[in-house]
């Protein structure tokens, strides 16, 4: 399932129309719209509202570890040289109130710009000290709540610039128009991510899976590296069959630093990529 959270109806409306979503009358706490593939919730403005709505959404609809979660909506930008309507994929999200930082594992190519999103609990203007490139009031709340349910490579914040931190620039119909223009770009990429993250075929034995985990833990691999390691291991087994021969040569390696772990990971990759 693909979950989407927006703060306002104006942000949700383009998705409801484009995806043909229908109101879920069983949801009485929040407005929820869905079809067989997507479920969208409108949270209301603010990090607390977005965190509560995210928790409600992923609990009520029984989110699984293989699902995807997207916080999508408009944002402010402190750089007025960046065009209104520009779409950003946020690789880092900052909660201005707590200074907590959240990171998406950027596994896939994408057609967007990248930036740092900072979430405030109040309306912001250019007089504020701002760490991020983009400013909103929902992203950090949604990301933190979603991270209790899903791994970081399945949680994304996509933001479309609507203003330069002047509240009188933001109008409801304008918000819908800005998002609607980018719908094909956003939905096409979401579907590409879904396709790429489809459960991999059951190629590895339980013993091979166990050894992959031991090596990944010993090398302190990131989520991105673990995903790449497993894909390479599966391809190697299909191609050559004797995967345990490669894994056993690294099973006792333990790394104390990330640099050392990356060095050994490169060695494993070279072996797994041999014909």
Steps between C-alpha positions, in 0.01 A plus 500: 500500500611857431413749775490876440451774757422862416427783740219672311217401269645732233809278498297180498251594227738445203581148626135418566406594144809363323490163679121470520501471880171458688414621850528226763186540710641268767754764596334739743805675651662621176405541137638192323478422128608175340496247219656155471854638487505836680370631833515876561434684826459873564669582830442868562781752546788455745753232601284359779198466270712328235653261755158406640350454152795287388468276803125470447544421129770234538328340799143498370597359160756257646812618318752231416878524479478478120270804462602851389429832672509846343448842657417721203408866499604857444775677689668836534848570367749758625668527158281705269720404204347151504188488286153461652380148422846342531475149646744386768573158645619568854803293600503652850215623718555717809254553783563863598342455845702196612792534254457130418611405152363226273654357185355316201713229343529627143504168316359609167559752226233767485402800285480747791732745666634403843494711812474521878153552644454675834167465679376781725203502733414858409482714187850610396634804319849596385580655839521151655825306522449219251730199463324332210448590137125442522250580775174329590288416806447124454797306363692420819186396689395263222851360450560431869165325542542296181846384611337298779325292234725496191873496417659828377528392135118476489430849642522809278422871517420662167451877513391749235597865545197725528639819654803688632389520863232761445163374626301718261652304209324176598151452358297177502426480128859595422625212715288247312610641165871481591471138615273394214759610244753262656271200549628283209861559608431411864271201445724349231796510738297353787403209278863449397599480867221253568614282211865514608413407859283203410587204725798324348443142387582230753840398369708478818485220753449566872868431560602750231258762637646448848857544377407812305364652821808405703734654244283812464499547878874438532577753227251755640331535161235765447148411387595597144809278506304206645245529220778508239681207668190282489427579134860422400493175702180387330635575153825318579314190621280490190807546281752273675325316783782474756415810705615354834857481370505879471313568824712263710817689409357813672298345782763567769589853392405762760546871438532767765460798267265585212802563277628147560152358442471680165842364397395141565162560336677606181700174510179297538337689212794426272473129575121494456527680166739246348360308205 
